[in-house]
Coordinates of C-alpha atoms in Angstrom, one line a residue:
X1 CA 0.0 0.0 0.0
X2 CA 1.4 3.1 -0.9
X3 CA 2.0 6.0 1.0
X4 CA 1.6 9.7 0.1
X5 CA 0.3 13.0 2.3
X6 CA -0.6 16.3 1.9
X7 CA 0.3 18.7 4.9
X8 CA -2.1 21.6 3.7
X9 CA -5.3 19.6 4.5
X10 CA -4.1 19.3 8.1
X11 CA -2.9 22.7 8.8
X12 CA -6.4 23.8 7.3
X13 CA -8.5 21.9 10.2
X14 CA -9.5 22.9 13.6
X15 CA -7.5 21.6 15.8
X16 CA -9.1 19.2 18.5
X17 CA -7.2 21.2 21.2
X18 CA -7.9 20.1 25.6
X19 CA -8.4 23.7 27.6
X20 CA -5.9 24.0 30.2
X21 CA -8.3 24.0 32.8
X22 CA -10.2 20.5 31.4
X23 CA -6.7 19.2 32.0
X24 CA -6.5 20.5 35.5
X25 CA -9.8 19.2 36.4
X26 CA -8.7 15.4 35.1
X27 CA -5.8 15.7 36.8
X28 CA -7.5 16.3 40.4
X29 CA -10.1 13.6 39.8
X30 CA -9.7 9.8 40.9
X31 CA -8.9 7.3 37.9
X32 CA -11.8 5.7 36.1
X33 CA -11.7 2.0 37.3
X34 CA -11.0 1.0 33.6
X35 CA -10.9 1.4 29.9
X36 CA -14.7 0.8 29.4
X37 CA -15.6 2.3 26.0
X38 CA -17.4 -0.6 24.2
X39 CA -16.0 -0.8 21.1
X40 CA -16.8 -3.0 18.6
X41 CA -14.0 -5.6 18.5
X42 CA -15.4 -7.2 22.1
X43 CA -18.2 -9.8 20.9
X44 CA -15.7 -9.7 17.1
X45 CA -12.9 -11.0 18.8
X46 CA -14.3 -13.0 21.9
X47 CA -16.3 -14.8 19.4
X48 CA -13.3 -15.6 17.3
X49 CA -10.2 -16.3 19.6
X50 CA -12.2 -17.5 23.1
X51 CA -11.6 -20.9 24.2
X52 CA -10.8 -21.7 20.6
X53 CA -7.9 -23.5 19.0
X54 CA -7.9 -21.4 15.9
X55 CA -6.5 -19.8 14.3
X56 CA -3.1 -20.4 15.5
X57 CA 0.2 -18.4 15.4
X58 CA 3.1 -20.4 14.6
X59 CA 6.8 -18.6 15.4
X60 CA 10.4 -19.7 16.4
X61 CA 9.0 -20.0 19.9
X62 CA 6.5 -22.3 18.8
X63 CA 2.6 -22.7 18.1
X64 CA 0.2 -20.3 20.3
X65 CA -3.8 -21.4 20.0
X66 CA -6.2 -18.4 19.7
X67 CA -7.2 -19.2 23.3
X68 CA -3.9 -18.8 24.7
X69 CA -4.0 -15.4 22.8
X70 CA -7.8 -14.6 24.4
X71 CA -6.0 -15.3 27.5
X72 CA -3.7 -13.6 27.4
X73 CA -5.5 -10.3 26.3
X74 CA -7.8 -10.6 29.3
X75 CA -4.7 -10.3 31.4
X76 CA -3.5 -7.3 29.6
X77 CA -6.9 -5.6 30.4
X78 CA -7.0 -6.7 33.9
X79 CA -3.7 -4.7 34.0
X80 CA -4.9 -1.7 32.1
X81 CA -7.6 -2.2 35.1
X82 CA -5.5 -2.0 37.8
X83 CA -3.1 0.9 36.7
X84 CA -6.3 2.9 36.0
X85 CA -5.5 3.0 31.8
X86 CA -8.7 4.5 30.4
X87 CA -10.5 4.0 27.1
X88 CA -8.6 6.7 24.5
X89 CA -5.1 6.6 26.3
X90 CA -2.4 5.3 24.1
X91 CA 0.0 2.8 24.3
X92 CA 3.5 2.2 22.6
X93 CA 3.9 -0.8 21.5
X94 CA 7.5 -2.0 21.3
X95 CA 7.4 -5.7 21.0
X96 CA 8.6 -7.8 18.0
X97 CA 5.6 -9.2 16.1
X98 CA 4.4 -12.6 18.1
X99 CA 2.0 -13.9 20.3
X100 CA 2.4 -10.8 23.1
X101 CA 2.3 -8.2 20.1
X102 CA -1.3 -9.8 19.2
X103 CA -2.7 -10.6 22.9
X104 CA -1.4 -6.4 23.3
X105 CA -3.6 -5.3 20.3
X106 CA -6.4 -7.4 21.1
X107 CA -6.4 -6.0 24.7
X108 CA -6.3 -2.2 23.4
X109 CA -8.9 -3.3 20.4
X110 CA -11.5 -4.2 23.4
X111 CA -10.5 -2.0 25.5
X112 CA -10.6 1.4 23.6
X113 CA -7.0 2.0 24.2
X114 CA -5.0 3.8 21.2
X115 CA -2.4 1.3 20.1
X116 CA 0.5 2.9 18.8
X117 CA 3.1 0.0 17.3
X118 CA 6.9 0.8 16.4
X119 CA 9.7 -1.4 15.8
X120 CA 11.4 -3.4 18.6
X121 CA 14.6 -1.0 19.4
X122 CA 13.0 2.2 19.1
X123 CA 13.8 4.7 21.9
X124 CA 11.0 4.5 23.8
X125 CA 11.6 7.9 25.7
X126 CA 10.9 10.3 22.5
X127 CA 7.8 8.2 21.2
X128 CA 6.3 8.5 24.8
X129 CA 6.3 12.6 25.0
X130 CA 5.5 12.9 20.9
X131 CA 2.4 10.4 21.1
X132 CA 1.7 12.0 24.6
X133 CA 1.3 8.2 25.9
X134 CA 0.6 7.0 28.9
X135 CA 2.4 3.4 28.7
X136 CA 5.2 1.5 26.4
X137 CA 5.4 -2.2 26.6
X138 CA 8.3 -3.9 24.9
X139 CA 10.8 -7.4 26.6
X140 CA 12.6 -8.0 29.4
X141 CA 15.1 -8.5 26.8
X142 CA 15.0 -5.5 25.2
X143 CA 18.1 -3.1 26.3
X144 CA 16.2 0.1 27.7
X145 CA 19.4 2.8 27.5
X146 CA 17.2 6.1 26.6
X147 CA 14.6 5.1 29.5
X148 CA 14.7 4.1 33.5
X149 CA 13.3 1.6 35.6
X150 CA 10.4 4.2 36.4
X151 CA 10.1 5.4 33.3
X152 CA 6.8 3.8 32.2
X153 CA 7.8 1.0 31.1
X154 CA 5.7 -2.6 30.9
X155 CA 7.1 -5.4 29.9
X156 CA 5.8 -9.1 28.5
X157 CA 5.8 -12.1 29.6
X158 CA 7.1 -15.9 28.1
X159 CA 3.2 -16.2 27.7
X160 CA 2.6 -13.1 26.0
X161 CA 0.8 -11.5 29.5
X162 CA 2.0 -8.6 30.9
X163 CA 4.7 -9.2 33.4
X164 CA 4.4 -7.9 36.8
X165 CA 4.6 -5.4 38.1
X166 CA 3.3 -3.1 35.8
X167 CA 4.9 0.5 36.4
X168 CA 3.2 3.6 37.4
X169 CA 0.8 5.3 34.2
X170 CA 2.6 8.8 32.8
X171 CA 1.1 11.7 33.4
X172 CA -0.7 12.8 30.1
X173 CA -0.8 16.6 28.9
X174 CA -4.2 16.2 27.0
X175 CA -7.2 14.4 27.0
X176 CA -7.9 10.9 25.7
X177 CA -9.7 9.9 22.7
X178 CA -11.9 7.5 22.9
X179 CA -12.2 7.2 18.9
X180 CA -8.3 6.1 18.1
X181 CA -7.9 2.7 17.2
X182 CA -4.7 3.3 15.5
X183 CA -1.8 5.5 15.8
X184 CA 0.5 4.9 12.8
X185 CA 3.7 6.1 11.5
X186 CA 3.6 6.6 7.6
X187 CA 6.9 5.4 5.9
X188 CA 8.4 8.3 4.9
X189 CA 8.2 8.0 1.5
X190 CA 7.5 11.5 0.5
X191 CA 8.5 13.2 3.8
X192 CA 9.3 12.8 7.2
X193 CA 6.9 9.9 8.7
X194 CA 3.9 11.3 10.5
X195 CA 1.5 9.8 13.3
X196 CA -1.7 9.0 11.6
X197 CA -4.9 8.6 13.5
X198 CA -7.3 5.7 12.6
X199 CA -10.7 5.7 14.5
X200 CA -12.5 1.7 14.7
X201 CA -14.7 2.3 12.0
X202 CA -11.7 3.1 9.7
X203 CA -10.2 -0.3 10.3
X204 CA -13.8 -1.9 10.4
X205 CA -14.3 -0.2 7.1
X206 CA -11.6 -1.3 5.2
X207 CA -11.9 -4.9 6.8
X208 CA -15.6 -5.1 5.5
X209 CA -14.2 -3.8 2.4
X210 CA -11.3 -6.1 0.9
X211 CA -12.1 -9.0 3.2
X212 CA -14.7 -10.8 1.2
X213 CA -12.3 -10.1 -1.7
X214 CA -9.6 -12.2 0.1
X215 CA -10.3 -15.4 0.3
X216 CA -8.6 -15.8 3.6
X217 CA -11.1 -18.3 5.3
X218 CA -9.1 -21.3 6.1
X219 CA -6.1 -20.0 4.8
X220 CA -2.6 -20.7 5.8
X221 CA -0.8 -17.3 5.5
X222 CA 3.2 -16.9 5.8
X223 CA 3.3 -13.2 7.3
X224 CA 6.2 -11.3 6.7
X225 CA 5.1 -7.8 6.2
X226 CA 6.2 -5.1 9.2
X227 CA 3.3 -5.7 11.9
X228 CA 3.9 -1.8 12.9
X229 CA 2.9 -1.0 9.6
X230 CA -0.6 -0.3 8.5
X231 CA -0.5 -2.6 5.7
X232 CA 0.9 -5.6 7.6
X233 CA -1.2 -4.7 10.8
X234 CA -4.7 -4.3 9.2
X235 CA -5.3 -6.1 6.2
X236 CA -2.0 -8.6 7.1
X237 CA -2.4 -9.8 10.9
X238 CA -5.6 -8.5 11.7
X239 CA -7.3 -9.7 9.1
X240 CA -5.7 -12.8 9.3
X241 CA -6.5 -13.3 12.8
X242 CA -10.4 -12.9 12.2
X243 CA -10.5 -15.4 8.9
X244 CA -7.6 -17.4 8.5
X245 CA -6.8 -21.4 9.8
X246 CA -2.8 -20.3 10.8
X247 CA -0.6 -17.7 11.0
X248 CA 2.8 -18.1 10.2
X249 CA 5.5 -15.8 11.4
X250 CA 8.9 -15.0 9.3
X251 CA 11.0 -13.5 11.9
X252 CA 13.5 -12.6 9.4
X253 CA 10.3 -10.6 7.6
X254 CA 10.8 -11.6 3.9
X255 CA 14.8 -10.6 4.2
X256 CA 16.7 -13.8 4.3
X257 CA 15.2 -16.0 1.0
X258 CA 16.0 -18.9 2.5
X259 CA 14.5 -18.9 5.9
X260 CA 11.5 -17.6 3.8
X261 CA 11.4 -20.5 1.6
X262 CA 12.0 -23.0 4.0
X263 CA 8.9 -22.2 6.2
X264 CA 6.7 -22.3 3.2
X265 CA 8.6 -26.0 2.5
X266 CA 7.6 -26.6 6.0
X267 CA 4.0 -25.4 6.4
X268 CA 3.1 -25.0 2.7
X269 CA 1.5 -21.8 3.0
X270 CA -2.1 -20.4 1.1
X271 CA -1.5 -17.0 0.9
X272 CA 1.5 -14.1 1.1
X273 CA 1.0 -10.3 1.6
X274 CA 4.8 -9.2 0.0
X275 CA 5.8 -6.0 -1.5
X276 CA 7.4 -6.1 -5.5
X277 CA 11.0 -5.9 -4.2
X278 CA 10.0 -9.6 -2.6
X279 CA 7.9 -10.7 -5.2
X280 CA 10.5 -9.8 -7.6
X281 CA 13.2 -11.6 -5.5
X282 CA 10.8 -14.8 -5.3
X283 CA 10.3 -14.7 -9.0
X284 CA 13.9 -14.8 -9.8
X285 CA 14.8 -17.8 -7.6
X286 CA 13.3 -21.7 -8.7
X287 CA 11.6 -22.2 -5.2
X288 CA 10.7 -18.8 -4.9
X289 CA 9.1 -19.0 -8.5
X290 CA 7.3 -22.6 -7.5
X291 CA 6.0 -20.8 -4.2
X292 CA 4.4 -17.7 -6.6
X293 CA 2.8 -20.2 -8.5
X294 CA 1.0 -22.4 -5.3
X295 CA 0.3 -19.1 -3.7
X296 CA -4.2 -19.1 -3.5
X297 CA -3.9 -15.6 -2.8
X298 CA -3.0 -12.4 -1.7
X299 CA -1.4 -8.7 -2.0
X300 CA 1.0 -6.6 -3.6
X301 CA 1.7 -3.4 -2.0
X302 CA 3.2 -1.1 -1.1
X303 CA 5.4 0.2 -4.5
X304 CA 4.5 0.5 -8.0
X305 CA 5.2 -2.7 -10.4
X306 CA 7.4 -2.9 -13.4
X307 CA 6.2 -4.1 -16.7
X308 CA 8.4 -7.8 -16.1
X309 CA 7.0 -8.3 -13.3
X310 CA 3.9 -7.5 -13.9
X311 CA 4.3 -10.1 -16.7
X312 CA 5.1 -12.8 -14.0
X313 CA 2.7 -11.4 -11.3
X314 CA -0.2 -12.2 -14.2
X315 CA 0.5 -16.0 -14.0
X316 CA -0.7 -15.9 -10.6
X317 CA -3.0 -15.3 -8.3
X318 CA -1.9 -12.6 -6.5
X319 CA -3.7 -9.2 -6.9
X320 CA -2.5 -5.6 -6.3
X321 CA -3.4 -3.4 -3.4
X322 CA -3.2 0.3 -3.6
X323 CA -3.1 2.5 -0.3
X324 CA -2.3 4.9 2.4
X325 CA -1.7 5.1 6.4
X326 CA -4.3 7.6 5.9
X327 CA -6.9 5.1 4.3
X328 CA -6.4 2.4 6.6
X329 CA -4.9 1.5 4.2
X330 CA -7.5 0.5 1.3
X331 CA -8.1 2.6 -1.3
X332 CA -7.9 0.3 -4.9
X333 CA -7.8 -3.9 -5.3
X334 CA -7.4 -5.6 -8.2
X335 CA -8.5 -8.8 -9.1
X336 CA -6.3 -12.1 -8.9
X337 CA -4.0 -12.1 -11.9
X338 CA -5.2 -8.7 -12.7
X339 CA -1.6 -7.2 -13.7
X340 CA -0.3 -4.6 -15.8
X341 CA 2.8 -1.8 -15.9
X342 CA 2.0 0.4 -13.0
X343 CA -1.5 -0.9 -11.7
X344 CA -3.3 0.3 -9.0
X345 CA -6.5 -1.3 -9.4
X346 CA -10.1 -0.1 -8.7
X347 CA -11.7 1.9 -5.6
X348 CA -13.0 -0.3 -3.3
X349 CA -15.3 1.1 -0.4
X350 CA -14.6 4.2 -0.9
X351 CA -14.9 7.2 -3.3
X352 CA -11.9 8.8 -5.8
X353 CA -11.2 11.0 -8.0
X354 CA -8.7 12.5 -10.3
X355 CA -7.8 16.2 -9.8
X356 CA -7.4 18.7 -12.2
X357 CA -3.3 18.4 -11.0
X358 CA -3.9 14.8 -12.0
X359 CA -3.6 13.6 -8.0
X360 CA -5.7 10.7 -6.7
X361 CA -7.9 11.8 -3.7
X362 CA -10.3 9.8 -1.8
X363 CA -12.6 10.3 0.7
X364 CA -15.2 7.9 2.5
X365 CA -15.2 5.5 5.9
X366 CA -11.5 4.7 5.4
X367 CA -10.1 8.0 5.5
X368 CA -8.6 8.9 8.4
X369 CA -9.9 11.0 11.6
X370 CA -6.6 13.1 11.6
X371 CA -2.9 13.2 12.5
X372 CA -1.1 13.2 15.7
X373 CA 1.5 16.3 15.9
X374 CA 3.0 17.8 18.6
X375 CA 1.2 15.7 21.1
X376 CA -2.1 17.1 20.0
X377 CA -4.9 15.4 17.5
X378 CA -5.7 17.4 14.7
X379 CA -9.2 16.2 13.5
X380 CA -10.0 16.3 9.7
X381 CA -13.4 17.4 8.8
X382 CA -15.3 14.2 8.1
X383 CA -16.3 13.8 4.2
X384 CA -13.5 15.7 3.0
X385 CA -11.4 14.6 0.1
X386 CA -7.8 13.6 1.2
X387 CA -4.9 13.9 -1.7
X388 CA -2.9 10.8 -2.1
X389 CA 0.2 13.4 -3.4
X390 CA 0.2 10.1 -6.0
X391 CA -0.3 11.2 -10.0
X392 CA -2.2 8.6 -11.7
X393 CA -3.9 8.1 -15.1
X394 CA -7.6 6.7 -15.2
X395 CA -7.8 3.2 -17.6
X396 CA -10.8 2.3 -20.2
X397 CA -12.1 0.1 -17.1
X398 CA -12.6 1.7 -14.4
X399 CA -8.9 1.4 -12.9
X400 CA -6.2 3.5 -12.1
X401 CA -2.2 3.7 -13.0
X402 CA 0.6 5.2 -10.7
X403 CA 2.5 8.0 -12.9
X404 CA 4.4 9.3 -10.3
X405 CA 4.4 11.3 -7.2
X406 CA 3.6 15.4 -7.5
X407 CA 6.6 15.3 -4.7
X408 CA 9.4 14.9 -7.4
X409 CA 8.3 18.2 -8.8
X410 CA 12.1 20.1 -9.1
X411 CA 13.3 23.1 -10.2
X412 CA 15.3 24.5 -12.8
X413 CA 18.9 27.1 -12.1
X414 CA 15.8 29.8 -14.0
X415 CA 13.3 29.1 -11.5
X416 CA 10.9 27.1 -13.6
X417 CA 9.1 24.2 -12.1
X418 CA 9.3 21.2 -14.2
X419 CA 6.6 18.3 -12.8
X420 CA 8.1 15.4 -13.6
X421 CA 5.4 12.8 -13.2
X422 CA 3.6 14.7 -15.6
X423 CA 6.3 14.7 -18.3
X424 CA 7.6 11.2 -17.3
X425 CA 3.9 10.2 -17.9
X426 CA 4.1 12.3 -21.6
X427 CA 7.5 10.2 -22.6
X428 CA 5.8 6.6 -21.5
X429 CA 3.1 7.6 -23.9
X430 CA 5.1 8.5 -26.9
X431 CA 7.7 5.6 -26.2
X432 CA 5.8 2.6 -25.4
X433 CA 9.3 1.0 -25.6
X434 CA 9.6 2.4 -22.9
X435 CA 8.9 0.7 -19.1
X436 CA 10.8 3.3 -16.7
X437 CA 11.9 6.4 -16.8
X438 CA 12.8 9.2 -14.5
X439 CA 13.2 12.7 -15.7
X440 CA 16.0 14.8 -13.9
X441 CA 18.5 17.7 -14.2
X442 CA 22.3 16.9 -13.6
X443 CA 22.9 21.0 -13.6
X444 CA 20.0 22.7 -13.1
X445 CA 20.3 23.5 -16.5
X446 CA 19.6 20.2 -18.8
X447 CA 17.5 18.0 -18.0
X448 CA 18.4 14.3 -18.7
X449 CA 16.5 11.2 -18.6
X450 CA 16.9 7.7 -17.2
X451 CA 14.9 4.8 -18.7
X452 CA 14.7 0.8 -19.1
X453 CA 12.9 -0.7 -22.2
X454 CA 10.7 -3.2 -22.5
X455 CA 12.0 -7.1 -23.3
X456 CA 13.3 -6.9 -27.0
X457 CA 11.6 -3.0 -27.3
X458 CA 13.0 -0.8 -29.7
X459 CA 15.2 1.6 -29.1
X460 CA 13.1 4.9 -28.9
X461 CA 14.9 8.1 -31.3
X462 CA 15.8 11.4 -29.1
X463 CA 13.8 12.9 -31.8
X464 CA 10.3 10.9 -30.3
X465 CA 11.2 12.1 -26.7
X466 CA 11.8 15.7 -27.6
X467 CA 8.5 15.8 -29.0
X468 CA 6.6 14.5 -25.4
X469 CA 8.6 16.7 -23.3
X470 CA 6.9 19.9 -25.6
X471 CA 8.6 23.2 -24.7
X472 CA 11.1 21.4 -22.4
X473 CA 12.3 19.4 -25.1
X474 CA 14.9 21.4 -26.0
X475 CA 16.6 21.2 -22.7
X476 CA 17.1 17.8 -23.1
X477 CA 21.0 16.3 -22.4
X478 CA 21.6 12.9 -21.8
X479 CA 19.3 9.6 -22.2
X480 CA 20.8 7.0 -20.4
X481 CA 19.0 3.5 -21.1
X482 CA 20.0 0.9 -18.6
X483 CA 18.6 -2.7 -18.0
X484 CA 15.5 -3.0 -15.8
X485 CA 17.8 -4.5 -13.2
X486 CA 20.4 -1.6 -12.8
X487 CA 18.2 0.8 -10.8
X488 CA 19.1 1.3 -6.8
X489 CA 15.2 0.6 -5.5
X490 CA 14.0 1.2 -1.8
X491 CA 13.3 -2.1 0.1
X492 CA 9.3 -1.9 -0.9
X493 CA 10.6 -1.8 -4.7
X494 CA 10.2 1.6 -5.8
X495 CA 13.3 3.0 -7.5
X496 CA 15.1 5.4 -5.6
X497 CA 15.3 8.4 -7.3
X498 CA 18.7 9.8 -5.1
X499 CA 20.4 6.6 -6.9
X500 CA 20.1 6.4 -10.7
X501 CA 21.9 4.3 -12.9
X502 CA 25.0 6.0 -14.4
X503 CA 26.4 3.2 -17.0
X504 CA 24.0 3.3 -20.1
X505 CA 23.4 0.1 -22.1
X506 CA 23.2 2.5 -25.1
X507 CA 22.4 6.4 -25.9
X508 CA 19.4 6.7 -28.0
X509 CA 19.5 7.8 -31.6
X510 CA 20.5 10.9 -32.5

C-alpha cells in the first residue's frame, strides 16, 4: 500500500485542542476503574479467539492457539484495570511481532486504548512525549538505554501476558480519545513519517471492504510484512487473525530467502502479503518461483510494479493493493491475476477522483480522523477529500495507474518548475518501448532522462522524446537507457530516485 500525504489539508482543520483548565480538572479527579468504551471488537474478537484453537500463530517460539492469545489479552486488560488506563489513552507498543504483540492489540482493540506500534529497538523515551502516551510495553530482553526503571515501562511475559509489576501510568498533557484505534507512523516515502490517527470504523471499514475479496477463510498465511505497519497490521495480521486457519510468522520478515522459503517448504502456506522488491526476488529464484505459482492468494503493495514483473505477477494469483496510512490502508484492489505496468487497481469502499493536477484523492469510511503532531490530535473534517500526493492516469475500465508522485516536482537554475510525473507520464506515452523512466537535471540546466525498455523494445529516437517533453524538449542532455535490473530501489521496490543508474546500455538515436 502506498504512502503519500498532503500537509495543507491538516494545517487547514480545527485543531481538537484540551483547555488548560479540562486538563487541571482530570488531573485532580480519581482514575476511572478502567478502559470501558465498548468498542466493537469485544463480541468480534471473543467470538473468534475464546476458548478456541484457531487460528493459531506459529513462530520460532513455537505454536500459540487463539485461546492462549484470548488469554492472554484478558490479562493485559485486567492490567490496564489495575493501573487505572482509560478507554482513549495510548499505548506504545514496542514488541517484536508474536504472540504478546497480538494478545497487546487485542487488549487495546476491546478496551478502547489507542495502540501505537513501532519497531522493537525504538527509543522509547521520544515516542512517549510525541504520542503524549501513557504506557510503552516492549521485553525483558530488550536493552532500555534512553529510559529508567520508572520510566513507564511494561514489559511481557514468556506467555505473552503482561509481566508484573506493571509500572506507574505517565502523566498525560491532553485528554484521551476515545475514537483512536490506531496510531500509525507513515513510511516516509515522501516526507518525514507522520502519526496518523485511525478511528474503529476506519479499520472496520476497510476490513468489511477487501475481506470478502480475500479469500482468507481457512487459509494458511506466511506473514512477513512489518506488523507496525498499516498494511501488515490491518489487512496482514488483523485480518488474518479474524478469517484465517494459521498464521505463520517470518521473523526474518521476507529478508533472508532462504528462511523464507523454508517455512513455506515446512508449512506449505495459502496466501503471502509481499511487496514487489520480494515478489520480484521470489520470481527470480526456482523455489521462490514454485512458491508464486502455489500461492491461492494475496497482495502486492506497497510500490509500483514494473512491466516484467507485472508479466510474472499475471501468471498468478496474486492481486494488487493500492493504499495509504491515511486510508487504513485501502483505497484500490485488483482482481487475482489482474496485472499490468503500474497498476493500482479499482476503488473499493470508498470514493476517488482524479484532480485537475492529475492527483488521486479519496474520501469515504477509510479516511482517516486526523494526525497526531506535537502531542495534539488534529481532527480532519469528516467527508472531505484527502490527496494521495500520487499522479495517476484513469484506464478504459474503471482502474487506475501510478505515474508518479507530485513530490518529485524540481526546479530549474531559471526558477521554472518542471513536474516530472507529468512529463515522465508524456515520454511513456510517446515511447511505449519504454517501461521506466525518470526525468531529472544533472545541472540545473539540462535535463536528462533515465529509462529501461521493454524485453526486445525498440530503441526509442531522441527525436520521439523531444517531441513528449513539448517546450522542455529542447533542454534535453543525456538519455541514459540501462537494464531494468540496474536501478538502486527502496526495500518496498520503488526505484530510488537519489540513486540512478550511471552506466548506459546505449544512448538513443540521434
Amino acid at each position: 500500500m502506498r504512502h503519500g500525504d498532503e500537509d495543507r489539508a491538516f494545517e487547514a482543520d480545527a485543531r481538537d485542542v484540551t483547555t488548560r483548565d479540562a486538563m487541571s480538572a482530570r488531573s485532580l479527579e480519581a482514575p476511572p476503574p478502567a478502559a470501558t468504551t465498548d468498542t466493537p471488537w469485544r463480541r468480534l474478537l471473543a467470538a473468534r479467539l475464546q476458548a478456541e484453537a484457531r487460528p493459531r500463530l506459529i513462530t520460532p517460539d513455537g505454536v500459540t492457539t487463539a485461546a492462549a492469545l484470548w488469554d492472554a489479552s484478558l490479562e493485559w486488560r485486567d492490567a490496564f484495570r489495575t493501573s487505572g488506563l482509560v478507554a482513549g489513552d495510548r499505548i506504545v507498543c514496542a514488541l517484536p511481532p508474536g504472540p504478546a504483540f497480538l494478545a497487546l492489540f487485542v487488549a487495546c482493540l476491546c478496551d478502547g486504548v489507542a495502540f501505537a506500534p513501532v519497531p522493537h529497538g525504538d527509543a522509547i523515551a521520544p515516542l512517549l512525549a510525541a504520542l503524549d502516551a501513557r504506557l510503552a510495553v516492549t521485553t525483558n530482553e530488550r536493552a532500555s538505554d534512553d529510559v529508567g526503571d520508572d520510566a513507564h515501562v511494561a514489559h511481557a511475559d514468556a506467555s505473552g501476558g503482561p509481566a508484573a509489576p506493571m509500572p506507574a501510568l505517565r502523566t498525560p498533557h491532553g485528554a484521551p480519545h476515545a475514537d483512536v484505534a490506531l496510531l500509525l507512523r507513515t513510511s516516509g516515502s515522501s516526507g518525514t513519517g507522520r502519526w496518523i490517527a485511525l478511528s474503529h470504523e476506519n479499520v472496520l471499514a476497510v476490513l468489511r471492504s477487501h475481506a470478502p475479496h480475500m479469500a482468507l477463510d481457512g487459509a494458511r498465511v506466511l506473514s512477513v510484512l512489518p506488523w507496525h505497519h498499516v498494511f501488515g497490521l490491518v489487512l496482514g495480521v488483523l485480518a488474518s487473525l479474524l478469517h484465517a486457519d494459521t498464521i505463520v510468522r517470518d521473523a526474518a520478515g521476507g529478508r533472508d530467502l532462504a528462511q523464507l522459503l523454508a517455512l513455506a517448504d515446512a508449512h506449505a502456506p495459502t496466501h503471502l502479503d509481499l511487496v514487489p522488491a520480494l515478489a520480484a526476488r521470489l520470481a527470480h529464484d526456482q523455489r521462490g518461483s514454485a512458491l508464486l505459482d502455489a500461492l491461492q492468494g494475496g497482495i502486492v503493495g506497497g510500490a509500483p510494479v514494473n512491466a516484467t514483473l507485472a508479466a510474472r505477477l499475471a501468471t498468478t494469483r496474486l492481486r494488487v493493493g493500492y493504499g495509504q496510512t491515511e486510508a487504513a490502508p485501502g483505497i484500490c484492489f485488483g482482481e487475482p491475476g489482474e496485472w499490468r505496468p503500474r497498476w493500482l487497481g479499482r476503488a473499493l469502499g470508498c470514493a476517488v477522483r482524479r484532480d485537475d493536477d492529475g492527483v488521486l484523492a479519496f474520501r469515504g469510511p477509510n479516511a482517516c480522523i486526523g494526525e497526531w503532531r506535537d502531542g495534539t490530535l488534529l481532527r480532519l473534517a469528516p467527508d472531505t477529500w484527502r490527496r494521495t500526493g500520487d499522479v495517476v492516469q484513469a484506464t478504459a475500465d474503471g482502474g487506475w495507474t501510478f505515474e508518479g508522485r507530485a513530490s518529485d516536482t524540481f526546479k530549474l537554475a531559471n526558477g521554472r518548475m518542471v513536474d516530472a510525473a507529468h512529463w515522465e507520464a508524456a515520454v511513456r506515452a510517446a515511447a511505449p518501448a519504454i517501461d521506466e523512466v525518470v526525468l531529472h537535471t544533472p545541472d540545473g540546466e539540462t535535463l536528462a532522462i533515465t529509462c529501461s525498455l521493454h524485453t526486445d523494445a525498440e530503441t526509442p529516437s531522441r527525436a520521439i522524446l523531444c517531441t513528449a517533453l513539448g517546450p522542455l524538449g529542447d533542454r534535453l542532455g543525456e538519455v541514459c537507457v540501462v537494464p531494468s535490473e540496474s536501478w538502486s530501489r527502496t526495500l518496498k521496490g520503488e526505484v530510488d530516485r537519489r540513486r540512478l543508474p550511471t552506466t548506459a546500455r546505449g544512448l538513443l538515436e540521434t
